[in-house]
Amino acid sequence: MTEEYDLETLAVRSGTVRSQFNEHSEAMFLTSSFVFENAAQAAARFKGEEPGNIYARFTNPTVTMLETRLAALEGAERCVAFSSGMAAIIATVMGLMKAGDHIVASRSIFGSTVQLFSNILGRFGIETTYVSPTDPNEWRKALKPNTKLFFVESPSNPLTEVSDIPALAAIAKEAGAWLAVDNCFCSPALQRPLDLGADIVIHSATKYLDGQGRVLGGAVLGSQALMEGVYTFLRTAGPTLSAFNAWVILKGLETLSIRMDAHSRNALELARWLESHPNVERVWYPGLPSHPQHELAMRQQKTGGGIVAFEVKGGQPVAWRVIDNCRLLSITANLGDAKTTITHPATTTHSRMTPEQRAFAGIGDGLVRVAVGLESVRDIRKDLAKGLEA
Ligand SMILES: *Cc1c(COP(=O)(O)O)cnc(C)c1O
């Protein structure tokens, strides 16, 4: 199944392959290896002359169904699934780059990605320069002759800054570099980076793709040629997605579109309410006209997504009061779950940054991030109102 179907249809049906039993729902294949008819077939499979399964580190029918479905949703030639989002990111670098290469990355990316780029890749001779997610000129200025990769998340965490993906893609292309977009916050239901000019899409499937906080997973998507290197890394190094996790995410994708619409509806209503609240200093949500990149976001994304950040008046004590007064919302750093989660970035996800780095990134002590779930928005609002009005 390909592009002739709408995304909602692809999310439910693409990639499905039935076994000899003709099961309706996708089967979970819990097996580490596959049997060959004879020695010649084994030889042909290993040589790559005959398609088919060999060994579950790099081939499993349930994982393949997920990869096919995700590729259809992102409009990619090929998808390679991984055990987590971080595994997908390291595989992208290890599969496509070498010592001496240079990365230009947004400074507003996932904390573990910064640690990976700066502390681990740095030891292997791959250098990273961090720039503003919202100023394409900084990306151009950061270019070096050895720049191989642009890496961005849009919208960013926690401030939902939106990057101009077509503009970054044009700069990367001119420089002979690839643009990779971590599409975790939007999912393909809201944003398709490859259509906007990106070369590579990366997912933490742990978030909205599963959508119910059950399993870890990751994926890298792009052209056949680029994914060959990424797949070779998977096959050789083994950061493999389990068949069970693939099956859970495959089922999660069936509701992706309706979930993303509902997350976005709830988030927009919550953001509007927060913006009018006297004890809230400022709200960041791409769906609000007050968001600095609102127009760009509405060009690039179907909706504003499910993440809302707001700065309370009164700094950390008030932010913590809001969090501690929640009875419904979960105090956890995860996101993309049916259950609404609430965090204080300055003392959790972004606590490894120095106060100066946080101030530079705009992450204040009064900032609260809410990953808006699928509960009634009235109940979510009531939970937040207790701490805001205490
Ligand atoms: C969670 C997350 C990751 C890492 O994914 P894991 O599945 O936890 O390894 C990467 N990027 C973004 C934007 C994330 O939110």
mmCIF file with all atom_site columns, C-alpha atoms in Angstrom, residues 213-331:
data_model
loop_
_atom_site.group_PDB
_atom_site.id
_atom_site.type_symbol
_atom_site.label_atom_id
_atom_site.label_alt_id
_atom_site.label_comp_id
_atom_site.label_asym_id
_atom_site.label_entity_id
_atom_site.label_seq_id
_atom_site.pdbx_PDB_ins_code
_atom_site.Cartn_x
_atom_site.Cartn_y
_atom_site.Cartn_z
_atom_site.occupancy
_atom_site.B_iso_or_equiv
_atom_site.pdbx_formal_charge
_atom_site.auth_seq_id
_atom_site.auth_comp_id
_atom_site.auth_asym_id
_atom_site.auth_atom_id
_atom_site.pdbx_PDB_model_num
ATOM 1   C CA . GLY A 1 213 ? 3.394  4.831  27.425 1.00 0.00 ? 213 GLY A CA 1
ATOM 2   C CA . ARG A 1 214 ? 3.976  1.080  27.131 1.00 0.00 ? 214 ARG A CA 1
ATOM 3   C CA . VAL A 1 215 ? 7.188  0.372  25.263 1.00 0.00 ? 215 VAL A CA 1
ATOM 4   C CA . LEU A 1 216 ? 10.418 1.889  23.963 1.00 0.00 ? 216 LEU A CA 1
ATOM 5   C CA . GLY A 1 217 ? 11.167 2.036  20.277 1.00 0.00 ? 217 GLY A CA 1
ATOM 6   C CA . GLY A 1 218 ? 12.818 4.136  17.592 1.00 0.00 ? 218 GLY A CA 1
ATOM 7   C CA . ALA A 1 219 ? 12.996 4.544  13.839 1.00 0.00 ? 219 ALA A CA 1
ATOM 8   C CA . VAL A 1 220 ? 15.067 6.179  11.101 1.00 0.00 ? 220 VAL A CA 1
ATOM 9   C CA . LEU A 1 221 ? 13.520 6.933  7.708  1.00 0.00 ? 221 LEU A CA 1
ATOM 10  C CA . GLY A 1 222 ? 14.779 8.202  4.381  1.00 0.00 ? 222 GLY A CA 1
ATOM 11  C CA . SER A 1 223 ? 15.931 7.119  0.926  1.00 0.00 ? 223 SER A CA 1
ATOM 12  C CA . GLN A 1 224 ? 16.987 3.536  0.141  1.00 0.00 ? 224 GLN A CA 1
ATOM 13  C CA . ALA A 1 225 ? 20.554 4.752  -0.356 1.00 0.00 ? 225 ALA A CA 1
ATOM 14  C CA . LEU A 1 226 ? 20.821 6.525  3.019  1.00 0.00 ? 226 LEU A CA 1
ATOM 15  C CA . MET A 1 227 ? 19.027 3.768  4.925  1.00 0.00 ? 227 MET A CA 1
ATOM 16  C CA . GLU A 1 228 ? 21.449 1.127  3.616  1.00 0.00 ? 228 GLU A CA 1
ATOM 17  C CA . GLY A 1 229 ? 24.180 2.456  5.922  1.00 0.00 ? 229 GLY A CA 1
ATOM 18  C CA . VAL A 1 230 ? 21.766 2.760  8.848  1.00 0.00 ? 230 VAL A CA 1
ATOM 19  C CA . TYR A 1 231 ? 20.544 -0.824 8.308  1.00 0.00 ? 231 TYR A CA 1
ATOM 20  C CA . THR A 1 232 ? 24.101 -2.134 8.107  1.00 0.00 ? 232 THR A CA 1
ATOM 21  C CA . PHE A 1 233 ? 24.761 -0.593 11.515 1.00 0.00 ? 233 PHE A CA 1
ATOM 22  C CA . LEU A 1 234 ? 21.620 -2.288 12.916 1.00 0.00 ? 234 LEU A CA 1
ATOM 23  C CA . ARG A 1 235 ? 22.567 -5.657 11.430 1.00 0.00 ? 235 ARG A CA 1
ATOM 24  C CA . THR A 1 236 ? 26.105 -5.469 12.769 1.00 0.00 ? 236 THR A CA 1
ATOM 25  C CA . ALA A 1 237 ? 25.694 -3.715 16.118 1.00 0.00 ? 237 ALA A CA 1
ATOM 26  C CA . GLY A 1 238 ? 22.256 -5.045 17.148 1.00 0.00 ? 238 GLY A CA 1
ATOM 27  C CA . PRO A 1 239 ? 20.206 -2.206 18.723 1.00 0.00 ? 239 PRO A CA 1
ATOM 28  C CA . THR A 1 240 ? 17.182 -4.182 17.554 1.00 0.00 ? 240 THR A CA 1
ATOM 29  C CA . LEU A 1 241 ? 13.515 -3.507 18.242 1.00 0.00 ? 241 LEU A CA 1
ATOM 30  C CA . SER A 1 242 ? 11.841 -6.555 19.811 1.00 0.00 ? 242 SER A CA 1
ATOM 31  C CA . ALA A 1 243 ? 8.910  -8.175 18.001 1.00 0.00 ? 243 ALA A CA 1
ATOM 32  C CA . PHE A 1 244 ? 6.734  -7.525 21.034 1.00 0.00 ? 244 PHE A CA 1
ATOM 33  C CA . ASN A 1 245 ? 7.501  -3.792 21.058 1.00 0.00 ? 245 ASN A CA 1
ATOM 34  C CA . ALA A 1 246 ? 7.030  -3.616 17.291 1.00 0.00 ? 246 ALA A CA 1
ATOM 35  C CA . TRP A 1 247 ? 3.621  -5.263 17.634 1.00 0.00 ? 247 TRP A CA 1
ATOM 36  C CA . VAL A 1 248 ? 2.551  -2.813 20.372 1.00 0.00 ? 248 VAL A CA 1
ATOM 37  C CA . ILE A 1 249 ? 3.641  0.201  18.288 1.00 0.00 ? 249 ILE A CA 1
ATOM 38  C CA . LEU A 1 250 ? 2.004  -1.216 15.151 1.00 0.00 ? 250 LEU A CA 1
ATOM 39  C CA . LYS A 1 251 ? -1.282 -1.357 17.067 1.00 0.00 ? 251 LYS A CA 1
ATOM 40  C CA . GLY A 1 252 ? -0.643 2.132  18.473 1.00 0.00 ? 252 GLY A CA 1
ATOM 41  C CA . LEU A 1 253 ? -0.290 3.553  14.963 1.00 0.00 ? 253 LEU A CA 1
ATOM 42  C CA . GLU A 1 254 ? -3.861 2.527  14.111 1.00 0.00 ? 254 GLU A CA 1
ATOM 43  C CA . THR A 1 255 ? -5.143 5.340  16.346 1.00 0.00 ? 255 THR A CA 1
ATOM 44  C CA . LEU A 1 256 ? -2.336 7.845  15.636 1.00 0.00 ? 256 LEU A CA 1
ATOM 45  C CA . SER A 1 257 ? -4.411 10.335 13.635 1.00 0.00 ? 257 SER A CA 1
ATOM 46  C CA . ILE A 1 258 ? -7.368 10.521 15.966 1.00 0.00 ? 258 ILE A CA 1
ATOM 47  C CA . ARG A 1 259 ? -5.065 10.682 18.994 1.00 0.00 ? 259 ARG A CA 1
ATOM 48  C CA . MET A 1 260 ? -2.976 13.526 17.551 1.00 0.00 ? 260 MET A CA 1
ATOM 49  C CA . ASP A 1 261 ? -6.119 15.491 16.698 1.00 0.00 ? 261 ASP A CA 1
ATOM 50  C CA . ALA A 1 262 ? -7.480 14.981 20.226 1.00 0.00 ? 262 ALA A CA 1
ATOM 51  C CA . HIS A 1 263 ? -4.124 15.832 21.897 1.00 0.00 ? 263 HIS A CA 1
ATOM 52  C CA . SER A 1 264 ? -3.995 19.005 19.798 1.00 0.00 ? 264 SER A CA 1
ATOM 53  C CA . ARG A 1 265 ? -7.573 20.025 20.539 1.00 0.00 ? 265 ARG A CA 1
ATOM 54  C CA . ASN A 1 266 ? -7.052 19.607 24.278 1.00 0.00 ? 266 ASN A CA 1
ATOM 55  C CA . ALA A 1 267 ? -3.684 21.384 24.155 1.00 0.00 ? 267 ALA A CA 1
ATOM 56  C CA . LEU A 1 268 ? -5.061 24.390 22.269 1.00 0.00 ? 268 LEU A CA 1
ATOM 57  C CA . GLU A 1 269 ? -7.941 24.803 24.687 1.00 0.00 ? 269 GLU A CA 1
ATOM 58  C CA . LEU A 1 270 ? -5.613 24.462 27.677 1.00 0.00 ? 270 LEU A CA 1
ATOM 59  C CA . ALA A 1 271 ? -3.099 26.932 26.174 1.00 0.00 ? 271 ALA A CA 1
ATOM 60  C CA . ARG A 1 272 ? -5.859 29.525 25.623 1.00 0.00 ? 272 ARG A CA 1
ATOM 61  C CA . TRP A 1 273 ? -7.043 29.152 29.210 1.00 0.00 ? 273 TRP A CA 1
ATOM 62  C CA . LEU A 1 274 ? -3.486 29.420 30.581 1.00 0.00 ? 274 LEU A CA 1
ATOM 63  C CA . GLU A 1 275 ? -2.818 32.506 28.463 1.00 0.00 ? 275 GLU A CA 1
ATOM 64  C CA . SER A 1 276 ? -5.780 34.276 30.062 1.00 0.00 ? 276 SER A CA 1
ATOM 65  C CA . HIS A 1 277 ? -4.838 33.195 33.597 1.00 0.00 ? 277 HIS A CA 1
ATOM 66  C CA . PRO A 1 278 ? -3.687 36.081 35.846 1.00 0.00 ? 278 PRO A CA 1
ATOM 67  C CA . ASN A 1 279 ? -0.992 33.950 37.544 1.00 0.00 ? 279 ASN A CA 1
ATOM 68  C CA . VAL A 1 280 ? 0.600  32.845 34.284 1.00 0.00 ? 280 VAL A CA 1
ATOM 69  C CA . GLU A 1 281 ? 3.373  35.041 32.890 1.00 0.00 ? 281 GLU A CA 1
ATOM 70  C CA . ARG A 1 282 ? 3.625  33.484 29.438 1.00 0.00 ? 282 ARG A CA 1
ATOM 71  C CA . VAL A 1 283 ? 2.484  30.483 27.397 1.00 0.00 ? 283 VAL A CA 1
ATOM 72  C CA . TRP A 1 284 ? 4.367  28.697 24.605 1.00 0.00 ? 284 TRP A CA 1
ATOM 73  C CA . TYR A 1 285 ? 2.171  26.743 22.199 1.00 0.00 ? 285 TYR A CA 1
ATOM 74  C CA . PRO A 1 286 ? 2.596  26.788 18.383 1.00 0.00 ? 286 PRO A CA 1
ATOM 75  C CA . GLY A 1 287 ? -1.180 26.874 17.892 1.00 0.00 ? 287 GLY A CA 1
ATOM 76  C CA . LEU A 1 288 ? -1.510 30.240 19.690 1.00 0.00 ? 288 LEU A CA 1
ATOM 77  C CA . PRO A 1 289 ? -1.219 33.417 17.582 1.00 0.00 ? 289 PRO A CA 1
ATOM 78  C CA . SER A 1 290 ? 1.090  34.778 20.334 1.00 0.00 ? 290 SER A CA 1
ATOM 79  C CA . HIS A 1 291 ? 3.696  32.045 19.595 1.00 0.00 ? 291 HIS A CA 1
ATOM 80  C CA . PRO A 1 292 ? 6.770  33.633 17.915 1.00 0.00 ? 292 PRO A CA 1
ATOM 81  C CA . GLN A 1 293 ? 6.667  31.141 15.000 1.00 0.00 ? 293 GLN A CA 1
ATOM 82  C CA . HIS A 1 294 ? 2.903  30.661 14.857 1.00 0.00 ? 294 HIS A CA 1
ATOM 83  C CA . GLU A 1 295 ? 2.570  31.280 11.112 1.00 0.00 ? 295 GLU A CA 1
ATOM 84  C CA . LEU A 1 296 ? 5.485  29.030 10.236 1.00 0.00 ? 296 LEU A CA 1
ATOM 85  C CA . ALA A 1 297 ? 4.081  26.319 12.498 1.00 0.00 ? 297 ALA A CA 1
ATOM 86  C CA . MET A 1 298 ? 0.698  26.499 10.820 1.00 0.00 ? 298 MET A CA 1
ATOM 87  C CA . ARG A 1 299 ? 2.366  26.200 7.379  1.00 0.00 ? 299 ARG A CA 1
ATOM 88  C CA . GLN A 1 300 ? 4.471  23.238 8.394  1.00 0.00 ? 300 GLN A CA 1
ATOM 89  C CA . GLN A 1 301 ? 2.235  21.359 10.845 1.00 0.00 ? 301 GLN A CA 1
ATOM 90  C CA . LYS A 1 302 ? -1.399 20.311 10.681 1.00 0.00 ? 302 LYS A CA 1
ATOM 91  C CA . THR A 1 303 ? -2.006 21.510 14.280 1.00 0.00 ? 303 THR A CA 1
ATOM 92  C CA . GLY A 1 304 ? 0.016  22.825 17.225 1.00 0.00 ? 304 GLY A CA 1
ATOM 93  C CA . GLY A 1 305 ? 0.544  19.363 18.740 1.00 0.00 ? 305 GLY A CA 1
ATOM 94  C CA . GLY A 1 306 ? 0.132  18.180 22.325 1.00 0.00 ? 306 GLY A CA 1
ATOM 95  C CA . ILE A 1 307 ? 2.874  19.979 24.266 1.00 0.00 ? 307 ILE A CA 1
ATOM 96  C CA . VAL A 1 308 ? 2.213  23.223 26.145 1.00 0.00 ? 308 VAL A CA 1
ATOM 97  C CA . ALA A 1 309 ? 4.790  25.119 28.227 1.00 0.00 ? 309 ALA A CA 1
ATOM 98  C CA . PHE A 1 310 ? 4.000  28.005 30.544 1.00 0.00 ? 310 PHE A CA 1
ATOM 99  C CA . GLU A 1 311 ? 5.892  30.286 32.907 1.00 0.00 ? 311 GLU A CA 1
ATOM 100 C CA . VAL A 1 312 ? 4.117  30.966 36.197 1.00 0.00 ? 312 VAL A CA 1
ATOM 101 C CA . LYS A 1 313 ? 4.477  34.205 38.145 1.00 0.00 ? 313 LYS A CA 1
ATOM 102 C CA . GLY A 1 314 ? 6.604  33.518 41.230 1.00 0.00 ? 314 GLY A CA 1
ATOM 103 C CA . GLY A 1 315 ? 9.318  31.219 39.843 1.00 0.00 ? 315 GLY A CA 1
ATOM 104 C CA . GLN A 1 316 ? 10.205 27.748 41.088 1.00 0.00 ? 316 GLN A CA 1
ATOM 105 C CA . PRO A 1 317 ? 8.127  27.745 44.325 1.00 0.00 ? 317 PRO A CA 1
ATOM 106 C CA . VAL A 1 318 ? 4.943  28.448 42.403 1.00 0.00 ? 318 VAL A CA 1
ATOM 107 C CA . ALA A 1 319 ? 5.862  26.029 39.581 1.00 0.00 ? 319 ALA A CA 1
ATOM 108 C CA . TRP A 1 320 ? 6.404  23.264 42.145 1.00 0.00 ? 320 TRP A CA 1
ATOM 109 C CA . ARG A 1 321 ? 3.158  24.228 43.900 1.00 0.00 ? 321 ARG A CA 1
ATOM 110 C CA . VAL A 1 322 ? 1.252  23.820 40.640 1.00 0.00 ? 322 VAL A CA 1
ATOM 111 C CA . ILE A 1 323 ? 2.850  20.400 40.079 1.00 0.00 ? 323 ILE A CA 1
ATOM 112 C CA . ASP A 1 324 ? 2.373  19.207 43.672 1.00 0.00 ? 324 ASP A CA 1
ATOM 113 C CA . ASN A 1 325 ? -1.312 20.179 43.686 1.00 0.00 ? 325 ASN A CA 1
ATOM 114 C CA . CYS A 1 326 ? -2.084 17.919 40.733 1.00 0.00 ? 326 CYS A CA 1
ATOM 115 C CA . ARG A 1 327 ? -4.094 14.828 41.604 1.00 0.00 ? 327 ARG A CA 1
ATOM 116 C CA . LEU A 1 328 ? -4.907 13.726 38.045 1.00 0.00 ? 328 LEU A CA 1
ATOM 117 C CA . LEU A 1 329 ? -1.801 14.746 36.070 1.00 0.00 ? 329 LEU A CA 1
ATOM 118 C CA . SER A 1 330 ? 1.243  12.451 36.407 1.00 0.00 ? 330 SER A CA 1
ATOM 119 C CA . ILE A 1 331 ? 4.537  13.957 37.558 1.00 0.00 ? 331 ILE A CA 1
#
